[in-house]
N, CA, C and O atoms as a Tinker XYZ file with bonds, in Angstrom:
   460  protein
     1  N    -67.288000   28.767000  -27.090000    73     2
     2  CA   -67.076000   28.975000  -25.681000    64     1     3
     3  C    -67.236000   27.642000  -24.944000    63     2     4     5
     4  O    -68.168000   26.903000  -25.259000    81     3
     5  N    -66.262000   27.253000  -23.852000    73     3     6
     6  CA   -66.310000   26.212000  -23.253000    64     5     7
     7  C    -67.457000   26.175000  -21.986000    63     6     8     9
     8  O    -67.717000   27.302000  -21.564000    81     7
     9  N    -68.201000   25.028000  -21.299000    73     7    10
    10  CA   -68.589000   24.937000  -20.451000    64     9    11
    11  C    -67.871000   25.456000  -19.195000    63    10    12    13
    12  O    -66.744000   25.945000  -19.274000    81    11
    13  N    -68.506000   25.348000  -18.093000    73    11    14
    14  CA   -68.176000   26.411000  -17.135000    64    13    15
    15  C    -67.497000   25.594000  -16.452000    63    14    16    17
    16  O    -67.689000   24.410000  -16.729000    81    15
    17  N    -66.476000   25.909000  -15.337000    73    15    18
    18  CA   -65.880000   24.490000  -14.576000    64    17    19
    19  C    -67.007000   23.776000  -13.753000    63    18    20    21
    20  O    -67.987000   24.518000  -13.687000    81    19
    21  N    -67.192000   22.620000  -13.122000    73    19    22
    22  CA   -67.669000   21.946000  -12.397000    64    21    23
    23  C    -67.565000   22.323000  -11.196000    63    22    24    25
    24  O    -66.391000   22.511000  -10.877000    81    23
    25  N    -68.313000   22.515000  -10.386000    73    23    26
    26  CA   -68.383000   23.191000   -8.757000    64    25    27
    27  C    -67.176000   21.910000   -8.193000    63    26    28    29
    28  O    -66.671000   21.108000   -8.978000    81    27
    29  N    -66.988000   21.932000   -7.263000    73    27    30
    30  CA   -66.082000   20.685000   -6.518000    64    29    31
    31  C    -67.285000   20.156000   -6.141000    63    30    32    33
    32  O    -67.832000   19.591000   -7.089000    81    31
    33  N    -68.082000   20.112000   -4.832000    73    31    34
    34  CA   -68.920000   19.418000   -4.804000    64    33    35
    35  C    -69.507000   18.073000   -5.717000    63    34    36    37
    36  O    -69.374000   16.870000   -5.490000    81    35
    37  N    -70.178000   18.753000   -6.793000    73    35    38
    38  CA   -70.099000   18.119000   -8.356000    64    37    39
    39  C    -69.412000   16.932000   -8.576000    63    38    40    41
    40  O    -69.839000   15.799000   -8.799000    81    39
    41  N    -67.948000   17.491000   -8.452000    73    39    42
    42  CA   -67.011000   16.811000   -9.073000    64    41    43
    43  C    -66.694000   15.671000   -8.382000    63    42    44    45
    44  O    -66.288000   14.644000   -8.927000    81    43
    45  N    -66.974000   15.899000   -6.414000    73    43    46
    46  CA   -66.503000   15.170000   -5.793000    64    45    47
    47  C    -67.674000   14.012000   -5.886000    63    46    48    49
    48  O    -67.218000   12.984000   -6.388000    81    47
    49  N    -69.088000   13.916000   -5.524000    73    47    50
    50  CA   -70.164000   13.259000   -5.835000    64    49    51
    51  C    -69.652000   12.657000   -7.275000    63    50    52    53
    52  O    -69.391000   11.472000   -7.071000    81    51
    53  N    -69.368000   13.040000   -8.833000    73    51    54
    54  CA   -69.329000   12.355000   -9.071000    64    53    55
    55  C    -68.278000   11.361000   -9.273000    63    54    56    57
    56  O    -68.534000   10.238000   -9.706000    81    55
    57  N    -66.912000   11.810000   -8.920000    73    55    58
    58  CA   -65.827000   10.810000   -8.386000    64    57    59
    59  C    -66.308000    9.544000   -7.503000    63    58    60    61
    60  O    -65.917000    8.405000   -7.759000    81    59
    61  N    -67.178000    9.840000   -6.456000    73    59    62
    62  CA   -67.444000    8.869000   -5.677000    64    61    63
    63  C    -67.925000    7.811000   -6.229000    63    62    64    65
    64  O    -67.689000    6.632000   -5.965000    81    63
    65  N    -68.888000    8.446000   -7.321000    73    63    66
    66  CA   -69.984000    7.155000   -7.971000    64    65    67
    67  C    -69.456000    6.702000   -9.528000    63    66    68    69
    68  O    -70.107000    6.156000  -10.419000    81    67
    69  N    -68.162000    7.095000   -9.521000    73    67    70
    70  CA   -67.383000    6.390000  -10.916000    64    69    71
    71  C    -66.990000    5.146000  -10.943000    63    70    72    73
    72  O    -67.000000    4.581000  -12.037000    81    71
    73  N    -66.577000    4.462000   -9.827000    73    71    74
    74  CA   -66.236000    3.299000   -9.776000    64    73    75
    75  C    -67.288000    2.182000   -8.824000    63    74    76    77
    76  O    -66.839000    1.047000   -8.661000    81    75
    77  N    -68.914000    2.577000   -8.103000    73    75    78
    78  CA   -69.831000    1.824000   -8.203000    64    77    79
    79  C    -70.979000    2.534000   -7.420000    63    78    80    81
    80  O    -70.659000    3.107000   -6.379000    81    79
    81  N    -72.041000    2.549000   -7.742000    73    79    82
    82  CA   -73.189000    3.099000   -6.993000    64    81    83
    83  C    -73.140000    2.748000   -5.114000    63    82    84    85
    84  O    -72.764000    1.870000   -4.337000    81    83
    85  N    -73.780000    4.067000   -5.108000    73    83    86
    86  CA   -73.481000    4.329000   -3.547000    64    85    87
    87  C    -74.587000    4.824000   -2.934000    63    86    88    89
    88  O    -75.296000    5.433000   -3.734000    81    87
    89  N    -75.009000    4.798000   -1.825000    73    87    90
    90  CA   -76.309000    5.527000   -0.996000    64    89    91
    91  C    -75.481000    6.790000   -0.656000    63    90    92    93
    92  O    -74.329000    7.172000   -0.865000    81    91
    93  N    -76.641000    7.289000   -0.006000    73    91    94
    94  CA   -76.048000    8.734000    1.192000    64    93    95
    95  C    -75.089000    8.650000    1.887000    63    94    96    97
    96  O    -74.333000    9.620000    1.862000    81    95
    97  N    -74.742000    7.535000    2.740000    73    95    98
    98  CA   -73.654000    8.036000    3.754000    64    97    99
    99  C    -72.536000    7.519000    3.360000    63    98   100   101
   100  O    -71.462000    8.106000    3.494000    81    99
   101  N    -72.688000    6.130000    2.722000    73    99   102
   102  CA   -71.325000    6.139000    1.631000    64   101   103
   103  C    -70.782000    7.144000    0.860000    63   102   104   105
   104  O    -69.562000    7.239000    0.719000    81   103
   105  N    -71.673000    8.009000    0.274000    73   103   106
   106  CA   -71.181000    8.680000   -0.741000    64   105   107
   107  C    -70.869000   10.130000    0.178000    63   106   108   109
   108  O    -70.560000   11.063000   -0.563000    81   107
   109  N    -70.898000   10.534000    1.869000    73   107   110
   110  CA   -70.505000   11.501000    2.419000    64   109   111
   111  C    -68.954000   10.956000    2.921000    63   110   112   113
   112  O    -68.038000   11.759000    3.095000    81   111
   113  N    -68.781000    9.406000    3.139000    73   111   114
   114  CA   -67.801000    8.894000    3.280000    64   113   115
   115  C    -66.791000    8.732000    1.968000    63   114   116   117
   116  O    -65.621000    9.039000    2.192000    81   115
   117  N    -66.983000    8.466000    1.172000    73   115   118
   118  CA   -66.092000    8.677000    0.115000    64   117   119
   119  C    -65.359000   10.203000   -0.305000    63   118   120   121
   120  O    -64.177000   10.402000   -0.588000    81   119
   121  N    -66.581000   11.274000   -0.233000    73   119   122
   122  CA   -66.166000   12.438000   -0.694000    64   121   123
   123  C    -65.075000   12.981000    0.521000    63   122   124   125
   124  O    -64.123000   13.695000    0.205000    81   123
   125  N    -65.294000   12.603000    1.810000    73   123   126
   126  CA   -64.091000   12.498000    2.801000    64   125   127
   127  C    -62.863000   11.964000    2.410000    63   126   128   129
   128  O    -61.795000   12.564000    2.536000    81   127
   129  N    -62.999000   10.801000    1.920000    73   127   130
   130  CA   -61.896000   10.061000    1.713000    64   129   131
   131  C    -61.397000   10.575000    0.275000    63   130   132   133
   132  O    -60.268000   11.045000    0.414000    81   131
   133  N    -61.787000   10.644000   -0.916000    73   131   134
   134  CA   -61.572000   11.504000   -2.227000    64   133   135
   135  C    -60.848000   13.271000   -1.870000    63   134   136   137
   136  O    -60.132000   13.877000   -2.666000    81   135
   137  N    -61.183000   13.674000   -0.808000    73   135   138
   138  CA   -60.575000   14.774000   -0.534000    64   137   139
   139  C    -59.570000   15.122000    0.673000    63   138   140   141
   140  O    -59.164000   16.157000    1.202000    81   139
   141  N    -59.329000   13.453000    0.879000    73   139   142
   142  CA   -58.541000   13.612000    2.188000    64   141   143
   143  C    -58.696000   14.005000    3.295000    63   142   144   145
   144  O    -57.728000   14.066000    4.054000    81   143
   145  N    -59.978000   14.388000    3.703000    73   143   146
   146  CA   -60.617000   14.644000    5.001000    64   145   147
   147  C    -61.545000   15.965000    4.657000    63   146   148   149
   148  O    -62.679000   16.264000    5.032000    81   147
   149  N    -60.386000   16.790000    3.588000    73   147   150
   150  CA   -60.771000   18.196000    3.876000    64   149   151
   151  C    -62.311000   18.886000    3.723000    63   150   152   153
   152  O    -62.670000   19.952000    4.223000    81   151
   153  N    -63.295000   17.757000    2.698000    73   151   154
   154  CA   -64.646000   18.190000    2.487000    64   153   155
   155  C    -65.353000   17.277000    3.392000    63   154   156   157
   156  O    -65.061000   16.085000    3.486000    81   155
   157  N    -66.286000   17.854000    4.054000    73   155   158
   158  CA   -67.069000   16.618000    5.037000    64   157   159
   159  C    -68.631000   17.321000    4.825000    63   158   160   161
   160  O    -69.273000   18.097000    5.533000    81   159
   161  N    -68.891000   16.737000    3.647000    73   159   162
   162  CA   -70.111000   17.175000    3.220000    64   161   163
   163  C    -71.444000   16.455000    4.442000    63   162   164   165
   164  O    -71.648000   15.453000    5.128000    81   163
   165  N    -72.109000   17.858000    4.064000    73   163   166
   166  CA   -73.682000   17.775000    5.617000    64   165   167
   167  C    -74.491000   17.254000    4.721000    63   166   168   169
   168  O    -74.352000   17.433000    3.511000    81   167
   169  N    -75.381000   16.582000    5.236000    73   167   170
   170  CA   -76.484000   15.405000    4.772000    64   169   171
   171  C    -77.868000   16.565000    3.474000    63   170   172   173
   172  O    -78.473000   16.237000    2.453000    81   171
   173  N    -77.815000   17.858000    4.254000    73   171   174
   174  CA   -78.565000   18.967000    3.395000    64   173   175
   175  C    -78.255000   19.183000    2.559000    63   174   176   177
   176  O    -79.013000   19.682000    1.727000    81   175
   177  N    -76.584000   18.857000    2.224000    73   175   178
   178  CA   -75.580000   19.727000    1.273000    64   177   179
   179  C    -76.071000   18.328000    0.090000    63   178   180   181
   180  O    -76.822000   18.264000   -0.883000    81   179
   181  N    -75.442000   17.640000    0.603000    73   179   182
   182  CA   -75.592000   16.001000   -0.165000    64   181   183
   183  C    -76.674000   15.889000   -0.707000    63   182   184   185
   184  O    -76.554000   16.216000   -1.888000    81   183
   185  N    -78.161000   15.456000   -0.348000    73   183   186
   186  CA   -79.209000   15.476000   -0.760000    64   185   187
   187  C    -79.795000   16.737000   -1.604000    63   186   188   189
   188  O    -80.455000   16.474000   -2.609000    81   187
   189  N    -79.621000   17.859000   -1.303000    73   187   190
   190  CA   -79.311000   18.902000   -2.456000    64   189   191
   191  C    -79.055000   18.693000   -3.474000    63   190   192   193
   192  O    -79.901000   18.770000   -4.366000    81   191
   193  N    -77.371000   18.240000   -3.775000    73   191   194
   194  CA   -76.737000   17.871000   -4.528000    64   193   195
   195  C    -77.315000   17.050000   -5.658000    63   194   196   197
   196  O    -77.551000   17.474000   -6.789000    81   195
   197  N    -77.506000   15.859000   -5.226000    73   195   198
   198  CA   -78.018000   14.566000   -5.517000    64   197   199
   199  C    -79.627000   15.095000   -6.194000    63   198   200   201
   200  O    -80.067000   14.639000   -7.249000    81   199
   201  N    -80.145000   15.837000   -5.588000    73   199   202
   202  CA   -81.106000   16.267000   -6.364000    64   201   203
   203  C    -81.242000   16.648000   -7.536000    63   202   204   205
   204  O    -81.946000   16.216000   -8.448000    81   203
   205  N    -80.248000   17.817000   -7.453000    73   203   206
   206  CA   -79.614000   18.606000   -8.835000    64   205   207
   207  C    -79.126000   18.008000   -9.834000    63   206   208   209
   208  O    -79.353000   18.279000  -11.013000    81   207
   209  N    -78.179000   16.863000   -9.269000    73   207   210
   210  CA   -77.840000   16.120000  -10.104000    64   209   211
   211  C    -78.469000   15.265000  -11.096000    63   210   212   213
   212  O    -78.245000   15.195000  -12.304000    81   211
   213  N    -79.560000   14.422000  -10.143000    73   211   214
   214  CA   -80.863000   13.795000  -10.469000    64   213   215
   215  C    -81.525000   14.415000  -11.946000    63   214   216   217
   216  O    -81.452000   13.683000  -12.933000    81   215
   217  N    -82.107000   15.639000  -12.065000    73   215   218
   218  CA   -82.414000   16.504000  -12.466000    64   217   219
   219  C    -81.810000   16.829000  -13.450000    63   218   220   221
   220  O    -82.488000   17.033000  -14.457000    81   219
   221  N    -80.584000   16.970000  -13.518000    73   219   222
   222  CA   -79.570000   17.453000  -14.950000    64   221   223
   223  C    -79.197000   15.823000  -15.669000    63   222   224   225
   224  O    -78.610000   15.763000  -16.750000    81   223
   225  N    -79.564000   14.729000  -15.015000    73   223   226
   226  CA   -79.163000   13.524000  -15.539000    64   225   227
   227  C    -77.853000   12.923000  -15.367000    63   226   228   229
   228  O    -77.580000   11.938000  -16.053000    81   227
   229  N    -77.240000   13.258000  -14.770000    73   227   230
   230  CA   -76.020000   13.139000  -14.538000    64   229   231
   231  C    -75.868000   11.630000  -13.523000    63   230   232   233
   232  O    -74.999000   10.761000  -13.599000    81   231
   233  N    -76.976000   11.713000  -12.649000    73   231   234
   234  CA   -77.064000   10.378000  -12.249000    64   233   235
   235  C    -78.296000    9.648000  -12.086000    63   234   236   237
   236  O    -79.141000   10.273000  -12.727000    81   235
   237  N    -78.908000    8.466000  -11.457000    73   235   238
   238  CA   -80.053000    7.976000  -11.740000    64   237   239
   239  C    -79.847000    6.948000  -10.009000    63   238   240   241
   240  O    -78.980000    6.369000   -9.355000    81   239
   241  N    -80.881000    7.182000   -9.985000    73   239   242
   242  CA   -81.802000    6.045000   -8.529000    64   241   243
   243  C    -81.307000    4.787000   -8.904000    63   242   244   245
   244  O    -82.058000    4.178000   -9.666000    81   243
   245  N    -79.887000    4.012000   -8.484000    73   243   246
   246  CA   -80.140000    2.868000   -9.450000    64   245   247
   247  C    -81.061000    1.538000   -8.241000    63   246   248   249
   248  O    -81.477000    0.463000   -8.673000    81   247
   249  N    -81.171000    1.892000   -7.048000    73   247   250
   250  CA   -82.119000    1.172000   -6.368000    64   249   251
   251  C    -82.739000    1.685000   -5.092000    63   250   252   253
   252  O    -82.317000    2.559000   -4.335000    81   251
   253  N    -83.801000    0.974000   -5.019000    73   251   254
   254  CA   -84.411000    1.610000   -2.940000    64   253   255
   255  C    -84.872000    0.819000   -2.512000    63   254   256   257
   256  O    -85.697000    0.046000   -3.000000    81   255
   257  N    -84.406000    0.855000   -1.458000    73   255   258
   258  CA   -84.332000   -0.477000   -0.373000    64   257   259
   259  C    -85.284000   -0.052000    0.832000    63   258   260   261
   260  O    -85.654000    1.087000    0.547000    81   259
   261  N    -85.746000   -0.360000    1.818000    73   259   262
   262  CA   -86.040000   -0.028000    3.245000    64   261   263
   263  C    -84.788000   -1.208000    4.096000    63   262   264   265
   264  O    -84.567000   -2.419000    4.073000    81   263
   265  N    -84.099000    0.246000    4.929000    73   263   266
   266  CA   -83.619000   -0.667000    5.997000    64   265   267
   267  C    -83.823000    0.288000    7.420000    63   266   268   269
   268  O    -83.850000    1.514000    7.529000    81   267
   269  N    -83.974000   -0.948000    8.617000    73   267   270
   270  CA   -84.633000   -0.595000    9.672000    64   269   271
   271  C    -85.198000    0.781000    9.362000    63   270   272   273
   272  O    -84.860000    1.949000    9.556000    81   271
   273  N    -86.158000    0.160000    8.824000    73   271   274
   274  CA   -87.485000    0.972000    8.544000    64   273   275
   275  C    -87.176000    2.309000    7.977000    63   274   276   277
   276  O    -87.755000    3.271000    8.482000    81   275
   277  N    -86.287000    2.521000    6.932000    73   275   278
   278  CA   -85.837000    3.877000    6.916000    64   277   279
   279  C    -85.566000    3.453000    5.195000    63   278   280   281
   280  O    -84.917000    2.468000    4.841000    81   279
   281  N    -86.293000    4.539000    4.166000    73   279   282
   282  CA   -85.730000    4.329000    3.241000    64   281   283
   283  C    -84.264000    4.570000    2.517000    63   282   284   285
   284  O    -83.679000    5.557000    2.962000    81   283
   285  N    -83.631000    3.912000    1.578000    73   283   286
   286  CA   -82.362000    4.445000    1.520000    64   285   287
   287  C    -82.222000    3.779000   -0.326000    63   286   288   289
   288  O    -82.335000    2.648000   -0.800000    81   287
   289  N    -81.961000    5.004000   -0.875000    73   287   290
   290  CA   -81.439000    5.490000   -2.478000    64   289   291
   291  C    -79.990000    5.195000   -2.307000    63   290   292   293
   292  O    -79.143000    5.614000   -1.518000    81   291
   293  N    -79.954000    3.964000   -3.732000    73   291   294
   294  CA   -78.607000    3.768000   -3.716000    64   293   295
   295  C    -78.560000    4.458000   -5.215000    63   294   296   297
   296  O    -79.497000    4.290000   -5.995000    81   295
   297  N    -76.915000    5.579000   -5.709000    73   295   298
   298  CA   -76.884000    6.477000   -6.804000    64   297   299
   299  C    -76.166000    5.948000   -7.659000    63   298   300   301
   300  O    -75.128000    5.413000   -7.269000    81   299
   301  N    -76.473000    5.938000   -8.966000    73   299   302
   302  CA   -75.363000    5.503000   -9.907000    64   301   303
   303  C    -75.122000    6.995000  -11.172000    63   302   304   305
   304  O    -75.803000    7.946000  -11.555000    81   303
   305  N    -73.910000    6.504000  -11.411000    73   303   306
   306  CA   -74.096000    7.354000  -12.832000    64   305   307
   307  C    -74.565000    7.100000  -13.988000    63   306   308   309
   308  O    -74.982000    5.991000  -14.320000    81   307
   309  N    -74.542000    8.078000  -14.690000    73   307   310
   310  CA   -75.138000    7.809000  -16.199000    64   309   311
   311  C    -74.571000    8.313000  -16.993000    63   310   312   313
   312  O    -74.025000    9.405000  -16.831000    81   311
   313  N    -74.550000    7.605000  -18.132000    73   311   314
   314  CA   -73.570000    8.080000  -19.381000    64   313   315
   315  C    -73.373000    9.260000  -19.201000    63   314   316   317
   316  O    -72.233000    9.700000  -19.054000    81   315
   317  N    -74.393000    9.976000  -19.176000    73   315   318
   318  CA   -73.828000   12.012000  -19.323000    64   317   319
   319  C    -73.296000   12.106000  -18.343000    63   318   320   321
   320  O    -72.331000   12.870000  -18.329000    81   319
   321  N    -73.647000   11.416000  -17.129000    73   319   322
   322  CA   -72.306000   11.833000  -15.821000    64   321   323
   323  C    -70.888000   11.182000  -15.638000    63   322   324   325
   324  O    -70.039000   11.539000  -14.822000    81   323
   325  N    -70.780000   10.043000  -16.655000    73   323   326
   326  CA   -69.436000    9.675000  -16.920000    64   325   327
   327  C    -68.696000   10.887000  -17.972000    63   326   328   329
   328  O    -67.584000   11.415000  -17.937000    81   327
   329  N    -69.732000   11.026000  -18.794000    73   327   330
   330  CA   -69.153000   12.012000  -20.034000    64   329   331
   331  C    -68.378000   13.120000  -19.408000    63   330   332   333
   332  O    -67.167000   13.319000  -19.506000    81   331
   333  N    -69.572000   14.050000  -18.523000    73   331   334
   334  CA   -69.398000   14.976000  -17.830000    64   333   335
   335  C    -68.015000   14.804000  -16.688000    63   334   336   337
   336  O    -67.108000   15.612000  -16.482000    81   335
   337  N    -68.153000   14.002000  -16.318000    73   335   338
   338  CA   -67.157000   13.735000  -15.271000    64   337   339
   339  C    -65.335000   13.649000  -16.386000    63   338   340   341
   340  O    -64.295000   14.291000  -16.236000    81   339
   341  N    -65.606000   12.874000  -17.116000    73   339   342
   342  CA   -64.195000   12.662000  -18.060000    64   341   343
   343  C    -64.212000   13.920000  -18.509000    63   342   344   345
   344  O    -63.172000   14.470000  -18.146000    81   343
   345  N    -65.152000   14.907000  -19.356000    73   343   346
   346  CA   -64.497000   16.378000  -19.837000    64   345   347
   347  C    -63.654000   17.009000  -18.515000    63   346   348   349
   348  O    -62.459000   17.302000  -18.562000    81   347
   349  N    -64.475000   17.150000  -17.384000    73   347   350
   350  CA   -64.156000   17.701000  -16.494000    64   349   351
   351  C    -62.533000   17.323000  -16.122000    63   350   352   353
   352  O    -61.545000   18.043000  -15.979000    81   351
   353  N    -62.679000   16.241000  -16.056000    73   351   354
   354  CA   -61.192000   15.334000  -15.499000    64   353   355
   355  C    -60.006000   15.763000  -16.480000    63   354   356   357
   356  O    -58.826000   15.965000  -16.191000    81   355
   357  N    -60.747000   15.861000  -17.917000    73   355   358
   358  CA   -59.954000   16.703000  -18.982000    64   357   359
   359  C    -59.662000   17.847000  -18.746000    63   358   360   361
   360  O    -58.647000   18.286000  -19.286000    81   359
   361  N    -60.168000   18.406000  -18.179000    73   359   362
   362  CA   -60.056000   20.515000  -18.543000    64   361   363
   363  C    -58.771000   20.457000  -17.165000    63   362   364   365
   364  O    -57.686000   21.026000  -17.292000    81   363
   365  N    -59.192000   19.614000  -15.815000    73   363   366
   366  CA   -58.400000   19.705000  -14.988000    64   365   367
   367  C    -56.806000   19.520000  -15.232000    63   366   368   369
   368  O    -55.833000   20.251000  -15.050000    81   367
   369  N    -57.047000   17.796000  -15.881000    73   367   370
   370  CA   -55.406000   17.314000  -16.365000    64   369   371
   371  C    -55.317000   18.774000  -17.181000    63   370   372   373
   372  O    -54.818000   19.578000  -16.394000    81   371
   373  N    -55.594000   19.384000  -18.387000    73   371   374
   374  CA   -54.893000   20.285000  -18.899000    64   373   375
   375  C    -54.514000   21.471000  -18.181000    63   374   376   377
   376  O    -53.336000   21.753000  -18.400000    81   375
   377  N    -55.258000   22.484000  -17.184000    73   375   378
   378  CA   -54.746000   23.396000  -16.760000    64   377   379
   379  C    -53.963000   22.882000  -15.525000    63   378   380   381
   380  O    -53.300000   23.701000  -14.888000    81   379
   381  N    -53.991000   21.673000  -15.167000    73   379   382
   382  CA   -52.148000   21.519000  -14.110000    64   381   383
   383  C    -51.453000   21.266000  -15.080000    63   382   384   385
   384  O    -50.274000   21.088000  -14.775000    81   383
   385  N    -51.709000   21.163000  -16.256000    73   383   386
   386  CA   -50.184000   20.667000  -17.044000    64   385   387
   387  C    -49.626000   22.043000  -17.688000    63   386   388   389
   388  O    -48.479000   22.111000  -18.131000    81   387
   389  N    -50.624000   23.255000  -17.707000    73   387   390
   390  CA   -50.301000   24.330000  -17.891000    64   389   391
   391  C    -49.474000   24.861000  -16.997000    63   390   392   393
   392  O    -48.337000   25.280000  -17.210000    81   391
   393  N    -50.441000   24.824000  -15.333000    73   391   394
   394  CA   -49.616000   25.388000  -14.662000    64   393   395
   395  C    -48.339000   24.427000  -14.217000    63   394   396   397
   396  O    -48.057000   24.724000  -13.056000    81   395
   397  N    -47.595000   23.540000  -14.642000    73   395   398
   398  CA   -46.459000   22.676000  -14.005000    64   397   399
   399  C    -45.500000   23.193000  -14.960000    63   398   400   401
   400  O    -44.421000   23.605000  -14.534000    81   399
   401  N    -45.825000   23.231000  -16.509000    73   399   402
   402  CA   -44.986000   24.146000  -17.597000    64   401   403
   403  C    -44.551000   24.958000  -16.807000    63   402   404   405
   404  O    -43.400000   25.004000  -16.373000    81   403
   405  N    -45.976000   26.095000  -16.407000    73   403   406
   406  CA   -45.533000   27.826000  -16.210000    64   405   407
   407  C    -44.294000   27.821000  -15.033000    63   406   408   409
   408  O    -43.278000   28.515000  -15.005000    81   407
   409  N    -44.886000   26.496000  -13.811000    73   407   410
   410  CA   -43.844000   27.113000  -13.045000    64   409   411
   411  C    -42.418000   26.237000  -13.199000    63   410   412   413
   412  O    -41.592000   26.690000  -12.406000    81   411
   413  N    -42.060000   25.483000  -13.727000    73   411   414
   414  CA   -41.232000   24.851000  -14.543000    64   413   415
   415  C    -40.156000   26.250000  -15.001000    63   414   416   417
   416  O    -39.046000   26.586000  -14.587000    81   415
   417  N    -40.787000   26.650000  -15.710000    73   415   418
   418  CA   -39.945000   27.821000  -16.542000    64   417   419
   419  C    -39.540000   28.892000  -15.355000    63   418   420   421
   420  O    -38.468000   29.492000  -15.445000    81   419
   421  N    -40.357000   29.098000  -14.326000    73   419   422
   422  CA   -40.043000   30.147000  -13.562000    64   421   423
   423  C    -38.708000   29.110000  -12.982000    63   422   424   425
   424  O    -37.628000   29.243000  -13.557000    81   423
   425  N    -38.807000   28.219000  -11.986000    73   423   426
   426  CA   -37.936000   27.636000  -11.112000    64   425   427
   427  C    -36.385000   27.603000  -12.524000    63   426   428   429
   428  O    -35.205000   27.824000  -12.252000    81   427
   429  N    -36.777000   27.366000  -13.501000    73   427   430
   430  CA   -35.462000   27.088000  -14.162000    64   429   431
   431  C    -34.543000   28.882000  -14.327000    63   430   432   433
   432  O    -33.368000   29.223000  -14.464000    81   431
   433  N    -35.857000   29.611000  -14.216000    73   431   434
   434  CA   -34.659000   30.748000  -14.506000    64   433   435
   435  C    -34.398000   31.205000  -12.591000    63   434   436   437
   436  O    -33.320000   31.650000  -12.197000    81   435
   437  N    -35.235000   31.045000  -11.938000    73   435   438
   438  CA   -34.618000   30.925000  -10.309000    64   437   439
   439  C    -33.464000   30.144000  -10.119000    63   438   440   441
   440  O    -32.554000   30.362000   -9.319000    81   439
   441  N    -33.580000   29.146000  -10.976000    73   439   442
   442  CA   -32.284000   28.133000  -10.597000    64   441   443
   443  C    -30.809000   28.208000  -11.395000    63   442   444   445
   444  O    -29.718000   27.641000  -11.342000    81   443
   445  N    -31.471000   29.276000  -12.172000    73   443   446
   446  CA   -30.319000   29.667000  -13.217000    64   445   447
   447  C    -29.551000   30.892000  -12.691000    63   446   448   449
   448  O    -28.388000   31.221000  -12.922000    81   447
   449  N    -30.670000   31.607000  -11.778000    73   447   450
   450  CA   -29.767000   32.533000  -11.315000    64   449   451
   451  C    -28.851000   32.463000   -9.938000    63   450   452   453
   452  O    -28.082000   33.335000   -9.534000    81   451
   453  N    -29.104000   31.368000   -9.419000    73   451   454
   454  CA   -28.247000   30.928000   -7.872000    64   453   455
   455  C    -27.338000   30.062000   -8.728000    63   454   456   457
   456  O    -26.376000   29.729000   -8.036000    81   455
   457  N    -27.284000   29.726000   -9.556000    73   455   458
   458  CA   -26.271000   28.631000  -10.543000    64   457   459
   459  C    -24.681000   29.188000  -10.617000    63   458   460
   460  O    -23.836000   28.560000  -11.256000    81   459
């Protein structure tokens, strides 16, 4: 039996931090920009997240800074969250390539019948 899909959330956090470690509001700004506006993750949702994540290993504290007086966690990934992230990226590429077949075959017999 295969693992379960990846929540989006998940997926989007760890898209953000595939190509370089990020704090909090970078990484609410990226998942904006990774989804084209449409997710605008809340600072509760995020830090949640990041927790969970923390926790399953998927990513790691890679530094903490104080700025104007405010602490701030910058996130990186970790091998199991690259791993995790590439199966995932796998299961996705395969079921659009399923569904582009399926509807492939439909449009050809739609197009066969106005032909």
């Amino acid at each position: 039996m295969t693992e379960r899909a990846m929540q989006e959330p998940t997926l989007l956090l760890l898209t953000a931090l595939a190509d370089a470690p990020r704090h909090g509001y970078a990484l609410i700004q990226e998942v904006a920009a990774i989804s084209d506006g449409r997710v605008k993750m809340r600072t509760g949702t995020l830090y949640g997240a990041l927790d969970r994540l923390l926790q399953q290993g998927l990513i790691e504290v890679a530094a903490e800074e104080v700025v104007d007086g405010r602490a701030r966690r910058t996130y990186a990934l970790t091998a199991g969250g690259r791993a995790a992230l590439a199966a995932e990226a796998g299961r996705l590429r395969a079921v659009a390539s399923e569904a582009e077949r399926r509807l492939s075959v439909v449009l050809s017999r739609v197009r066969g019948t106005f032909a």
